[in-house]
Amino acid sequence: MIRQKTGCGPRWRYYQHYYVNRSAAEKRLTYIYKSLTDVIMNTNSFIVTNKQMELDLKLAPFDLWATKVHVLMLAKQKIIDEKIAKKILDSLEGIDREWKQGKFKIDPDKGLHLTIEAKVIEKIGTDGFFMHTARSRNDQVMTAEMIYLREKVLDISHKLLKLLKTLKSLTEKNIQTVMPGYTHMQPAKPTTFGQWNMSYFDMFTKCFDSLKFAFEKYNLCPLGAVESYGTSWQIDRAYTADMLGFAGVWEIPAEAISSRGFPQLAYLDSLKDIAIVISKIAADLLLFTTFEYGYITLADTTAVQMGSVTGSSIMPQKKNPDVLELLRSTAPQIIGYDSIVANLLSGLPMGYNRDTREVKEYIESGFSKVGDALESLTEVLKTMEVNKEKMYQAVLQNYSLSTDLADYISQQKGFPYRKVYKLVGELVKIKIAQKKALTDLTAKELAEFDLTGDELKSVLSPINAVMKRKHIGGASKQVMKNIIRERKKKLNSYAGWIASAWAKIQSSKEKTRKEIYGLS
């Protein structure tokens, strides 16, 4: 039994009504309602996590741009009054300024998109409700993501272009820098450090082409697809696509909304390829920087002896290539993100599914990690020291000229290659057993092939060996110069594409500003 209190005033009347004069059933319902509310609030915090709010905060300016364009379209199509549109646009501009000043906060009970809507309504009253006409959060969020991703791709493309320019420069400087080529991690044939750099250059250009292809494939505007099935409102989807700088409209609404996550997967595929090539070049450099190889010395800007980060805490001689090890570690992480996103998308039915929300975290991490890796690798390559003499001496000592010797004898003396291959192989065995280099061979030891001493000296010259490779893609000086000339054209093409894409985005933003000003 609840003890009656005496008194008066609003607090007493509230207490009397809600706690004294209520039936047990009403009290039970209040308890249930409070319990359900607590559950709902806990569920909200699971759906709108701190991580998602952090990611959505980055999306805010892109969502605001798309919303402004949507409102402009509604006014253009006479769906809402121009005066109402002007009020909405003014409030959106104010929210944009808040974001730039770092004052914009996402309400965790609403998420980004409803927070923006609530702020507009708070600023201008019920006219703010018109803003969401003929639009769903489904096409709203996907449009914001597509605009955001577009700029992330161009940013990563620019970083990749800088790396390509560095590799091209290293190729030019090392056309005649002889080094060992390896297969199965064993000395194979001499090559040049220029060819090594150009090999990675071409791998990265394929990655660039893949990224560019994905960009152009998905440069489509989903705005107007609504929840997944279009609308009876007479909207102009071509107008909004053009105003937002897209190449076209993402036409079929259900396909557009159901494809959320596919652009991110395509970009992760390209980022994965980039990361794998980075891991390969890092693996090479980790070997080349060892004391035993000594082909490359890292600059103090990337590895410091007795440094607090890259030195050993106990071994004073150590200059650890931590940066290369972390570059190598990037690939398995991006491969993991790619696999996770593919699995998230697999088996989803047609229409919008909240599962696709999770994709944001992995594509963001992918861009961040690969972007940092590209910048770090570029710095390593630009500042490292190439120990040309060590590379040259390795070729002289590691018997990798054996094939060139066999080739010469077969070409010039008319002997079948397989016969020469066996005989040269036997001579190499002897030299290895004698702990002598191949350059210690004498014409007398090759008497049956009728080689002179001058011929033998010429064929066992590392620079002569690589300069004879005059076929397409060969290491000879003239072929490499031709290759570099063609690759410069490719770099110019890439730079032009990036500049053109950015120019279209900036032009679209300016067009939006003018349209808004035109309503004033």
Short mmCIF file of C-alpha atoms in Angstrom, two decimals:
data_model
loop_
_atom_site.label_atom_id
_atom_site.label_comp_id
_atom_site.label_asym_id
_atom_site.label_seq_id
_atom_site.Cartn_x
_atom_site.Cartn_y
_atom_site.Cartn_z
CA MET A 1 0.00 0.00 0.00
CA ILE A 2 1.36 3.41 -1.07
CA ARG A 3 1.35 5.94 1.74
CA GLN A 4 -0.64 9.10 0.96
CA LYS A 5 1.26 12.35 1.02
CA THR A 6 -0.23 15.68 1.90
CA GLY A 7 0.53 18.89 0.13
CA CYS A 8 -0.29 20.92 -2.94
CA GLY A 9 1.28 22.38 -6.07
CA PRO A 10 2.12 20.92 -9.48
CA ARG A 11 4.71 18.44 -8.24
CA TRP A 12 2.25 16.98 -5.73
CA ARG A 13 -0.51 16.77 -8.34
CA TYR A 14 1.89 14.99 -10.79
CA TYR A 15 2.86 12.52 -8.06
CA GLN A 16 -0.78 12.02 -7.00
CA HIS A 17 -1.88 11.32 -10.62
CA TYR A 18 0.95 9.07 -11.80
CA TYR A 19 1.86 7.15 -8.66
CA VAL A 20 -1.05 7.24 -6.18
CA ASN A 21 -4.27 7.19 -8.18
CA ARG A 22 -3.10 4.76 -10.90
CA SER A 23 -4.13 1.15 -11.03
CA ALA A 24 -1.68 -1.72 -10.80
CA ALA A 25 -2.32 -2.46 -14.52
CA GLU A 26 -1.39 1.10 -15.51
CA LYS A 27 1.78 0.91 -13.44
CA ARG A 28 2.66 -2.37 -15.09
CA LEU A 29 2.16 -0.86 -18.55
CA THR A 30 4.42 2.06 -17.59
CA TYR A 31 7.12 -0.37 -16.53
CA ILE A 32 6.80 -2.33 -19.78
CA TYR A 33 6.92 0.86 -21.86
CA LYS A 34 10.06 2.03 -20.05
CA SER A 35 11.69 -1.38 -20.56
CA LEU A 36 10.86 -1.35 -24.26
CA THR A 37 12.19 2.18 -24.60
CA ASP A 38 15.47 1.12 -22.99
CA VAL A 39 15.69 -1.81 -25.44
CA ILE A 40 14.99 0.49 -28.38
CA MET A 41 17.67 2.92 -27.21
CA ASN A 42 20.16 0.07 -26.88
CA THR A 43 19.24 -1.10 -30.38
CA ASN A 44 19.72 2.42 -31.74
CA SER A 45 23.23 2.54 -30.32
CA PHE A 46 23.95 -0.77 -32.07
CA ILE A 47 22.63 0.54 -35.40
CA VAL A 48 24.13 4.04 -35.17
CA THR A 49 27.53 3.22 -33.66
CA ASN A 50 30.27 5.69 -32.80
CA LYS A 51 32.30 4.29 -35.71
CA GLN A 52 29.42 4.85 -38.12
CA MET A 53 28.91 8.40 -36.86
CA GLU A 54 32.61 9.05 -37.37
CA LEU A 55 32.35 7.81 -40.96
CA ASP A 56 29.06 9.64 -41.56
CA LEU A 57 30.58 12.90 -40.38
CA LYS A 58 32.93 12.66 -43.39
CA LEU A 59 29.90 12.09 -45.62
CA ALA A 60 28.04 15.17 -44.29
CA PRO A 61 29.23 17.76 -46.89
CA PHE A 62 28.44 15.35 -49.71
CA ASP A 63 24.99 14.62 -48.30
CA LEU A 64 24.38 18.37 -47.98
CA TRP A 65 25.41 18.98 -51.60
CA ALA A 66 23.13 16.22 -52.87
CA THR A 67 20.26 17.51 -50.71
CA LYS A 68 20.67 21.04 -52.08
CA VAL A 69 20.53 19.71 -55.63
CA HIS A 70 17.47 17.62 -54.77
CA VAL A 71 15.69 20.71 -53.39
CA LEU A 72 16.67 22.72 -56.48
CA MET A 73 15.14 19.97 -58.62
CA LEU A 74 11.93 19.97 -56.55
CA ALA A 75 11.62 23.73 -57.12
CA LYS A 76 12.45 23.45 -60.82
CA GLN A 77 9.76 20.79 -61.26
CA LYS A 78 7.20 22.94 -59.32
CA ILE A 79 6.89 20.16 -56.74
CA ILE A 80 7.60 22.66 -53.97
CA ASP A 81 7.28 26.43 -53.92
CA GLU A 82 10.46 28.41 -54.72
CA LYS A 83 10.12 30.42 -51.49
CA ILE A 84 10.06 27.23 -49.45
CA ALA A 85 13.01 25.88 -51.45
CA LYS A 86 14.94 29.08 -50.74
CA LYS A 87 14.30 28.73 -46.99
CA ILE A 88 15.45 25.09 -47.04
CA LEU A 89 18.55 25.92 -49.07
CA ASP A 90 19.50 28.79 -46.75
CA SER A 91 19.28 26.47 -43.75
CA LEU A 92 21.33 23.79 -45.55
CA GLU A 93 23.99 26.40 -46.31
CA GLY A 94 24.05 27.22 -42.60
CA ILE A 95 24.53 23.57 -41.69
CA ASP A 96 27.32 23.39 -44.27
CA ARG A 97 29.07 26.27 -42.52
CA GLU A 98 28.64 24.49 -39.18
CA TRP A 99 30.36 21.42 -40.60
CA LYS A 100 33.28 23.46 -41.97
CA GLN A 101 33.70 25.10 -38.58
CA GLY A 102 33.69 21.71 -36.85
CA LYS A 103 30.44 22.48 -35.01
CA PHE A 104 28.14 19.98 -36.73
CA LYS A 105 27.26 16.98 -34.58
CA ILE A 106 25.25 13.88 -35.47
CA ASP A 107 22.39 12.99 -33.14
CA PRO A 108 23.02 9.30 -32.32
CA ASP A 109 19.26 8.71 -32.08
CA LYS A 110 18.78 9.92 -35.65
CA GLY A 111 21.91 9.31 -37.69
CA LEU A 112 23.35 11.74 -40.22
CA HIS A 113 20.45 12.11 -42.62
CA LEU A 114 17.68 12.63 -40.09
CA THR A 115 19.95 14.94 -38.08
CA ILE A 116 20.23 17.21 -41.13
CA GLU A 117 16.47 17.11 -41.65
CA ALA A 118 15.81 17.85 -37.97
CA LYS A 119 18.19 20.83 -38.05
CA VAL A 120 16.43 22.24 -41.11
CA ILE A 121 13.02 21.88 -39.43
CA GLU A 122 14.41 23.45 -36.28
CA LYS A 123 15.63 26.44 -38.31
CA ILE A 124 12.62 27.07 -40.58
CA GLY A 125 9.72 25.17 -39.05
CA THR A 126 7.31 22.85 -40.85
CA ASP A 127 8.44 23.99 -44.31
CA GLY A 128 11.50 21.84 -43.67
CA PHE A 129 9.35 18.73 -44.07
CA PHE A 130 9.15 19.44 -47.82
CA MET A 131 12.87 18.74 -48.19
CA HIS A 132 12.48 14.97 -48.22
CA THR A 133 9.74 14.88 -50.86
CA ALA A 134 10.30 12.21 -53.54
CA ARG A 135 13.38 10.88 -51.78
CA SER A 136 14.21 8.02 -49.42
CA ARG A 137 17.14 7.67 -47.08
CA ASN A 138 18.11 4.75 -49.34
CA ASP A 139 18.90 6.84 -52.42
CA GLN A 140 20.00 9.73 -50.19
CA VAL A 141 22.79 7.79 -48.47
CA MET A 142 23.88 6.01 -51.63
CA THR A 143 24.15 9.31 -53.53
CA ALA A 144 26.28 10.83 -50.77
CA GLU A 145 28.51 7.76 -50.76
CA MET A 146 28.96 7.84 -54.53
CA ILE A 147 30.01 11.50 -54.47
CA TYR A 148 32.39 10.84 -51.57
CA LEU A 149 33.90 7.74 -53.19
CA ARG A 150 34.45 9.65 -56.41
CA GLU A 151 36.76 12.10 -54.66
CA LYS A 152 38.53 9.34 -52.72
CA VAL A 153 39.30 7.52 -55.98
CA LEU A 154 40.73 10.66 -57.56
CA ASP A 155 42.84 11.27 -54.46
CA ILE A 156 44.28 7.74 -54.49
CA SER A 157 44.82 8.01 -58.26
CA HIS A 158 46.88 11.15 -57.72
CA LYS A 159 49.05 9.37 -55.15
CA LEU A 160 49.51 6.44 -57.50
CA LEU A 161 50.48 8.84 -60.28
CA LYS A 162 53.22 10.35 -58.08
CA LEU A 163 54.59 6.86 -57.44
CA LEU A 164 54.55 6.12 -61.17
CA LYS A 165 56.49 9.30 -61.89
CA THR A 166 59.09 8.26 -59.30
CA LEU A 167 59.48 4.82 -60.91
CA LYS A 168 59.79 6.41 -64.35
CA SER A 169 62.53 8.71 -63.07
CA LEU A 170 64.43 5.78 -61.51
CA THR A 171 64.13 3.88 -64.80
CA GLU A 172 65.65 6.79 -66.74
CA LYS A 173 68.58 7.02 -64.32
CA ASN A 174 69.31 3.29 -64.36
CA ILE A 175 68.99 2.13 -67.96
CA GLN A 176 72.58 0.83 -67.83
CA THR A 177 72.72 -0.10 -64.13
CA VAL A 178 73.35 -3.85 -64.34
CA MET A 179 71.94 -6.07 -61.58
CA PRO A 180 71.18 -9.77 -61.12
CA GLY A 181 67.78 -11.05 -62.20
CA TYR A 182 66.27 -13.80 -60.06
CA THR A 183 63.93 -16.75 -60.51
CA HIS A 184 63.06 -19.03 -57.57
CA MET A 185 65.12 -16.53 -55.53
CA GLN A 186 68.25 -17.79 -57.31
CA PRO A 187 70.47 -15.84 -59.74
CA ALA A 188 69.01 -16.23 -63.25
CA LYS A 189 70.28 -13.74 -65.85
CA PRO A 190 71.62 -10.20 -65.66
CA THR A 191 69.09 -7.40 -66.03
CA THR A 192 69.13 -3.70 -65.22
CA PHE A 193 67.76 -1.74 -62.32
CA GLY A 194 65.96 0.28 -64.97
CA GLN A 195 64.08 -2.85 -66.06
CA TRP A 196 63.29 -3.67 -62.45
CA ASN A 197 61.70 -0.24 -61.97
CA MET A 198 59.87 -0.38 -65.30
CA SER A 199 58.46 -3.81 -64.39
CA TYR A 200 56.83 -2.35 -61.30
CA PHE A 201 55.81 0.76 -63.24
CA ASP A 202 53.82 -1.38 -65.67
CA MET A 203 52.25 -3.41 -62.85
CA PHE A 204 51.05 -0.20 -61.24
CA THR A 205 49.70 1.18 -64.54
CA LYS A 206 47.44 -1.87 -64.78
CA CYS A 207 46.24 -1.06 -61.26
CA PHE A 208 45.60 2.54 -62.33
CA ASP A 209 43.64 1.38 -65.37
CA SER A 210 41.57 -0.91 -63.15
CA LEU A 211 40.79 1.93 -60.74
CA LYS A 212 39.90 4.26 -63.61
CA PHE A 213 37.64 1.62 -65.16
CA ALA A 214 35.76 1.13 -61.88
CA PHE A 215 35.38 4.92 -61.52
CA GLU A 216 33.90 5.29 -64.99
CA LYS A 217 31.73 2.19 -64.62
CA TYR A 218 30.09 3.49 -61.46
CA ASN A 219 30.07 7.23 -62.16
CA LEU A 220 26.26 7.14 -62.08
CA CYS A 221 23.71 8.98 -59.93
CA PRO A 222 21.26 6.88 -57.89
CA LEU A 223 19.28 9.92 -56.66
CA GLY A 224 15.62 9.48 -57.59
CA ALA A 225 15.69 5.72 -57.23
CA VAL A 226 13.98 6.47 -53.88
CA GLU A 227 13.53 3.41 -51.63
CA SER A 228 14.20 1.05 -54.57
CA TYR A 229 11.21 1.48 -56.84
CA GLY A 230 10.95 5.07 -58.08
CA THR A 231 8.17 7.57 -57.38
CA SER A 232 4.96 9.07 -58.78
CA TRP A 233 6.39 12.58 -58.29
CA GLN A 234 7.49 14.12 -61.60
CA ILE A 235 11.17 14.35 -60.73
CA ASP A 236 14.01 15.13 -63.15
CA ARG A 237 16.76 12.59 -62.53
CA ALA A 238 18.90 13.79 -65.45
CA TYR A 239 19.01 17.26 -63.89
CA THR A 240 20.22 16.02 -60.50
CA ALA A 241 22.81 13.70 -62.11
CA ASP A 242 24.19 16.58 -64.17
CA MET A 243 24.20 19.03 -61.26
CA LEU A 244 26.14 16.56 -59.12
CA GLY A 245 28.72 15.96 -61.86
CA PHE A 246 27.87 12.34 -62.64
CA ALA A 247 28.29 10.91 -66.14
CA GLY A 248 24.68 9.75 -66.13
CA VAL A 249 21.68 8.41 -64.22
CA TRP A 250 21.77 5.04 -62.49
CA GLU A 251 18.69 4.06 -64.39
CA ILE A 252 16.75 1.13 -62.90
CA PRO A 253 15.82 2.07 -59.29
CA ALA A 254 15.90 -1.46 -57.84
CA GLU A 255 19.24 -2.24 -59.47
CA ALA A 256 20.68 1.07 -58.30
CA ILE A 257 19.76 0.64 -54.63
CA SER A 258 20.53 -3.10 -54.61
CA SER A 259 23.99 -2.27 -55.96
CA ARG A 260 25.02 -0.39 -52.84
CA GLY A 261 28.40 -1.88 -51.94
CA PHE A 262 29.28 -2.99 -55.46
CA PRO A 263 31.19 0.21 -56.32
CA GLN A 264 33.09 -0.17 -53.03
CA LEU A 265 33.86 -3.79 -53.87
CA ALA A 266 35.16 -2.77 -57.30
CA TYR A 267 37.39 -0.13 -55.73
CA LEU A 268 38.63 -2.59 -53.11
CA ASP A 269 39.50 -5.00 -55.93
CA SER A 270 41.71 -2.29 -57.44
CA LEU A 271 43.15 -1.30 -54.06
CA LYS A 272 43.92 -4.96 -53.42
CA ASP A 273 45.89 -5.13 -56.68
CA ILE A 274 47.83 -1.99 -55.73
CA ALA A 275 48.58 -3.39 -52.27
CA ILE A 276 49.79 -6.71 -53.70
CA VAL A 277 52.23 -4.94 -56.03
CA ILE A 278 53.39 -2.79 -53.10
CA SER A 279 54.00 -5.95 -51.10
CA LYS A 280 56.07 -7.42 -53.95
CA ILE A 281 58.27 -4.36 -54.28
CA ALA A 282 58.65 -4.23 -50.48
CA ALA A 283 59.71 -7.90 -50.44
CA ASP A 284 62.40 -7.17 -53.06
CA LEU A 285 63.68 -4.14 -51.20
CA LEU A 286 63.78 -6.00 -47.89
CA LEU A 287 66.24 -8.41 -49.50
CA PHE A 288 68.16 -5.74 -51.38
CA THR A 289 68.74 -3.74 -48.18
CA THR A 290 70.25 -6.65 -46.24
CA PHE A 291 73.96 -6.63 -45.48
CA GLU A 292 74.41 -9.74 -47.66
CA TYR A 293 72.81 -8.17 -50.75
CA GLY A 294 73.68 -4.52 -50.13
CA TYR A 295 72.11 -3.31 -53.41
CA ILE A 296 70.03 -0.61 -51.73
CA THR A 297 70.58 1.65 -48.72
CA LEU A 298 67.55 3.32 -47.19
CA ALA A 299 67.81 7.04 -46.49
CA ASP A 300 67.79 8.31 -42.92
CA THR A 301 64.37 9.81 -43.61
CA THR A 302 62.92 6.28 -43.79
CA ALA A 303 65.26 4.23 -41.55
CA VAL A 304 67.70 5.49 -38.91
CA GLN A 305 70.46 3.60 -37.13
CA MET A 306 69.83 3.82 -33.37
CA GLY A 307 66.64 5.75 -34.16
CA SER A 308 63.84 5.67 -31.60
CA VAL A 309 61.45 4.12 -34.15
CA THR A 310 63.59 2.22 -36.69
CA GLY A 311 66.64 1.39 -34.60
CA SER A 312 67.12 -1.50 -32.21
CA SER A 313 66.79 -0.88 -28.48
CA ILE A 314 69.70 -3.28 -27.81
CA MET A 315 71.70 -3.75 -31.03
CA PRO A 316 73.45 -0.46 -31.92
CA GLN A 317 74.28 -1.44 -35.52
CA LYS A 318 70.66 -1.99 -36.56
CA LYS A 319 68.89 0.18 -39.15
CA ASN A 320 65.57 -1.59 -39.39
CA PRO A 321 63.47 -1.34 -42.58
CA ASP A 322 60.22 -1.13 -40.59
CA VAL A 323 58.59 0.90 -43.35
CA LEU A 324 59.13 -1.91 -45.87
CA GLU A 325 57.75 -4.52 -43.49
CA LEU A 326 54.61 -2.46 -42.91
CA LEU A 327 54.24 -1.87 -46.65
CA ARG A 328 54.39 -5.64 -47.11
CA SER A 329 51.71 -6.08 -44.43
CA THR A 330 49.20 -3.86 -46.25
CA ALA A 331 48.22 -6.43 -48.88
CA PRO A 332 46.78 -9.15 -46.60
CA GLN A 333 44.67 -6.52 -44.83
CA ILE A 334 43.17 -5.15 -48.07
CA ILE A 335 42.60 -8.70 -49.32
CA GLY A 336 40.69 -9.28 -46.08
CA TYR A 337 38.54 -6.15 -46.53
CA ASP A 338 37.78 -7.17 -50.11
CA SER A 339 36.73 -10.63 -49.00
CA ILE A 340 34.55 -9.29 -46.17
CA VAL A 341 32.68 -6.91 -48.48
CA ALA A 342 32.13 -9.64 -51.07
CA ASN A 343 30.72 -11.88 -48.35
CA LEU A 344 28.51 -9.09 -46.98
CA LEU A 345 26.97 -8.56 -50.42
CA SER A 346 26.52 -12.20 -51.32
CA GLY A 347 23.01 -13.56 -50.88
CA LEU A 348 21.29 -10.21 -50.28
CA PRO A 349 17.80 -10.04 -51.84
CA MET A 350 16.70 -7.30 -54.25
CA GLY A 351 16.03 -3.92 -52.66
CA TYR A 352 17.72 -2.06 -49.82
CA ASN A 353 19.40 -4.06 -47.05
CA ARG A 354 21.01 -2.49 -43.97
CA ASP A 355 23.86 -5.03 -44.19
CA THR A 356 25.42 -2.77 -46.84
CA ARG A 357 25.99 -0.10 -44.18
CA GLU A 358 28.94 -2.15 -42.94
CA VAL A 359 30.76 -1.69 -46.25
CA LYS A 360 31.63 1.92 -45.34
CA GLU A 361 34.09 0.84 -42.68
CA TYR A 362 36.10 -1.40 -44.99
CA ILE A 363 36.29 0.87 -48.01
CA GLU A 364 37.35 3.76 -45.77
CA SER A 365 40.12 1.65 -44.21
CA GLY A 366 41.14 0.44 -47.66
CA PHE A 367 41.58 3.95 -49.04
CA SER A 368 43.36 5.09 -45.89
CA LYS A 369 45.87 2.22 -45.72
CA VAL A 370 46.65 2.12 -49.44
CA GLY A 371 46.93 5.91 -49.61
CA ASP A 372 49.45 5.93 -46.75
CA ALA A 373 51.34 3.00 -48.31
CA LEU A 374 51.63 4.77 -51.67
CA GLU A 375 53.02 7.91 -50.05
CA SER A 376 55.51 5.94 -47.94
CA LEU A 377 56.72 3.82 -50.86
CA THR A 378 57.18 6.92 -53.00
CA GLU A 379 59.34 8.46 -50.27
CA VAL A 380 61.41 5.27 -49.95
CA LEU A 381 62.08 5.11 -53.68
CA LYS A 382 62.86 8.81 -54.04
CA THR A 383 65.41 8.86 -51.22
CA MET A 384 67.11 5.43 -51.31
CA GLU A 385 70.70 4.99 -52.47
CA VAL A 386 71.39 2.54 -55.32
CA ASN A 387 74.71 0.70 -54.85
CA LYS A 388 75.52 0.12 -58.53
CA GLU A 389 78.94 -1.42 -58.02
CA LYS A 390 77.59 -4.01 -55.58
CA MET A 391 74.95 -5.01 -58.14
CA TYR A 392 77.55 -5.24 -60.91
CA GLN A 393 79.95 -7.36 -58.88
CA ALA A 394 77.13 -9.71 -57.92
CA VAL A 395 76.50 -10.42 -61.61
CA LEU A 396 80.19 -11.20 -62.13
CA GLN A 397 80.26 -13.60 -59.18
CA ASN A 398 76.91 -15.44 -59.34
CA TYR A 399 77.23 -17.32 -62.68
CA SER A 400 74.13 -15.59 -64.10
CA LEU A 401 75.97 -14.98 -67.40
CA SER A 402 75.90 -18.72 -68.14
CA THR A 403 72.84 -18.50 -70.40
CA ASP A 404 74.30 -15.58 -72.34
CA LEU A 405 77.46 -17.63 -72.94
CA ALA A 406 75.43 -20.59 -74.16
CA ASP A 407 73.29 -18.34 -76.35
CA TYR A 408 76.36 -16.78 -77.99
CA ILE A 409 78.00 -20.10 -78.78
CA SER A 410 74.77 -21.46 -80.30
CA GLN A 411 74.12 -18.25 -82.27
CA GLN A 412 77.64 -17.67 -83.56
CA LYS A 413 79.09 -21.17 -83.89
CA GLY A 414 76.03 -23.04 -85.09
CA PHE A 415 75.87 -25.64 -82.29
CA PRO A 416 72.43 -26.87 -81.13
CA TYR A 417 71.43 -24.94 -78.02
CA ARG A 418 70.61 -27.99 -75.89
CA LYS A 419 74.07 -29.45 -76.52
CA VAL A 420 75.76 -26.15 -75.61
CA TYR A 421 73.49 -25.84 -72.54
CA LYS A 422 74.79 -29.15 -71.15
CA LEU A 423 78.45 -28.42 -71.83
CA VAL A 424 78.31 -24.92 -70.35
CA GLY A 425 76.46 -26.37 -67.36
CA GLU A 426 79.31 -28.83 -66.74
CA LEU A 427 81.86 -25.99 -66.92
CA VAL A 428 79.83 -23.98 -64.40
CA LYS A 429 79.84 -26.96 -62.02
CA ILE A 430 83.61 -27.11 -62.26
CA LYS A 431 84.01 -23.37 -61.57
CA ILE A 432 81.69 -23.57 -58.58
CA ALA A 433 83.72 -26.49 -57.20
CA GLN A 434 86.92 -24.51 -57.77
CA LYS A 435 85.32 -21.47 -56.11
CA LYS A 436 86.08 -19.46 -59.21
CA ALA A 437 83.86 -17.04 -61.13
CA LEU A 438 82.54 -17.64 -64.62
CA THR A 439 84.73 -14.78 -65.81
CA ASP A 440 87.73 -17.00 -64.94
CA LEU A 441 86.88 -19.25 -67.90
CA THR A 442 89.53 -19.37 -70.61
CA ALA A 443 89.22 -19.84 -74.35
CA LYS A 444 91.21 -23.07 -73.97
CA GLU A 445 88.46 -24.55 -71.75
CA LEU A 446 86.01 -23.81 -74.58
CA ALA A 447 88.31 -25.01 -77.35
CA GLU A 448 85.71 -27.27 -78.98
CA PHE A 449 83.58 -24.19 -79.64
CA ASP A 450 86.41 -22.29 -81.27
CA LEU A 451 86.01 -19.13 -79.15
CA THR A 452 88.77 -16.52 -79.02
CA GLY A 453 89.80 -14.78 -75.81
CA ASP A 454 88.31 -11.49 -77.02
CA GLU A 455 85.01 -13.15 -77.83
CA LEU A 456 84.87 -14.75 -74.39
CA LYS A 457 85.66 -11.46 -72.68
CA SER A 458 82.94 -9.68 -74.65
CA VAL A 459 80.25 -12.30 -74.05
CA LEU A 460 80.99 -12.37 -70.31
CA SER A 461 80.59 -8.59 -70.01
CA PRO A 462 77.38 -7.92 -68.03
CA ILE A 463 76.61 -4.65 -69.83
CA ASN A 464 77.13 -6.28 -73.25
CA ALA A 465 74.80 -9.10 -72.26
CA VAL A 466 71.85 -6.86 -71.39
CA MET A 467 72.42 -4.44 -74.28
CA LYS A 468 71.97 -7.31 -76.77
CA ARG A 469 68.30 -7.64 -75.78
CA LYS A 470 66.84 -5.51 -78.54
CA HIS A 471 63.46 -7.21 -78.88
CA ILE A 472 60.17 -5.60 -77.76
CA GLY A 473 60.46 -4.99 -74.03
CA GLY A 474 64.20 -5.75 -74.03
CA ALA A 475 66.77 -4.13 -71.77
CA SER A 476 68.91 -2.51 -74.47
CA LYS A 477 69.43 1.22 -74.20
CA GLN A 478 67.46 2.17 -77.31
CA VAL A 479 64.53 -0.12 -76.53
CA MET A 480 64.33 1.27 -73.00
CA LYS A 481 64.38 4.84 -74.27
CA ASN A 482 61.48 4.02 -76.57
CA ILE A 483 59.60 2.40 -73.69
CA ILE A 484 60.15 5.43 -71.46
CA ARG A 485 58.91 7.75 -74.20
CA GLU A 486 55.68 5.75 -74.49
CA ARG A 487 55.23 5.58 -70.73
CA LYS A 488 55.53 9.37 -70.48
CA LYS A 489 52.53 9.62 -72.79
CA LYS A 490 50.62 7.30 -70.45
CA LEU A 491 51.52 9.44 -67.43
CA ASN A 492 50.31 12.56 -69.25
CA SER A 493 47.08 10.75 -70.08
CA TYR A 494 46.56 9.80 -66.42
CA ALA A 495 47.28 13.34 -65.25
CA GLY A 496 44.83 14.69 -67.81
CA TRP A 497 42.11 12.28 -66.70
CA ILE A 498 42.50 13.21 -63.03
CA ALA A 499 42.48 16.95 -63.84
CA SER A 500 39.42 16.58 -66.06
CA ALA A 501 37.49 14.60 -63.44
CA TRP A 502 38.30 17.13 -60.72
CA ALA A 503 37.38 20.00 -63.03
CA LYS A 504 33.95 18.48 -63.67
CA ILE A 505 33.32 18.07 -59.94
CA GLN A 506 34.36 21.66 -59.19
CA SER A 507 32.28 22.92 -62.11
CA SER A 508 29.24 21.06 -60.79
CA LYS A 509 29.70 22.55 -57.31
CA GLU A 510 29.94 26.02 -58.83
CA LYS A 511 26.84 25.36 -60.94
CA THR A 512 24.96 24.37 -57.77
CA ARG A 513 26.04 27.60 -56.04
CA LYS A 514 24.80 29.66 -59.00
CA GLU A 515 21.47 27.84 -59.07
CA ILE A 516 20.99 28.50 -55.35
CA TYR A 517 21.93 32.15 -55.82
CA GLY A 518 19.44 32.33 -58.69
CA LEU A 519 16.59 31.55 -56.30
CA SER A 520 17.44 34.56 -54.12
#
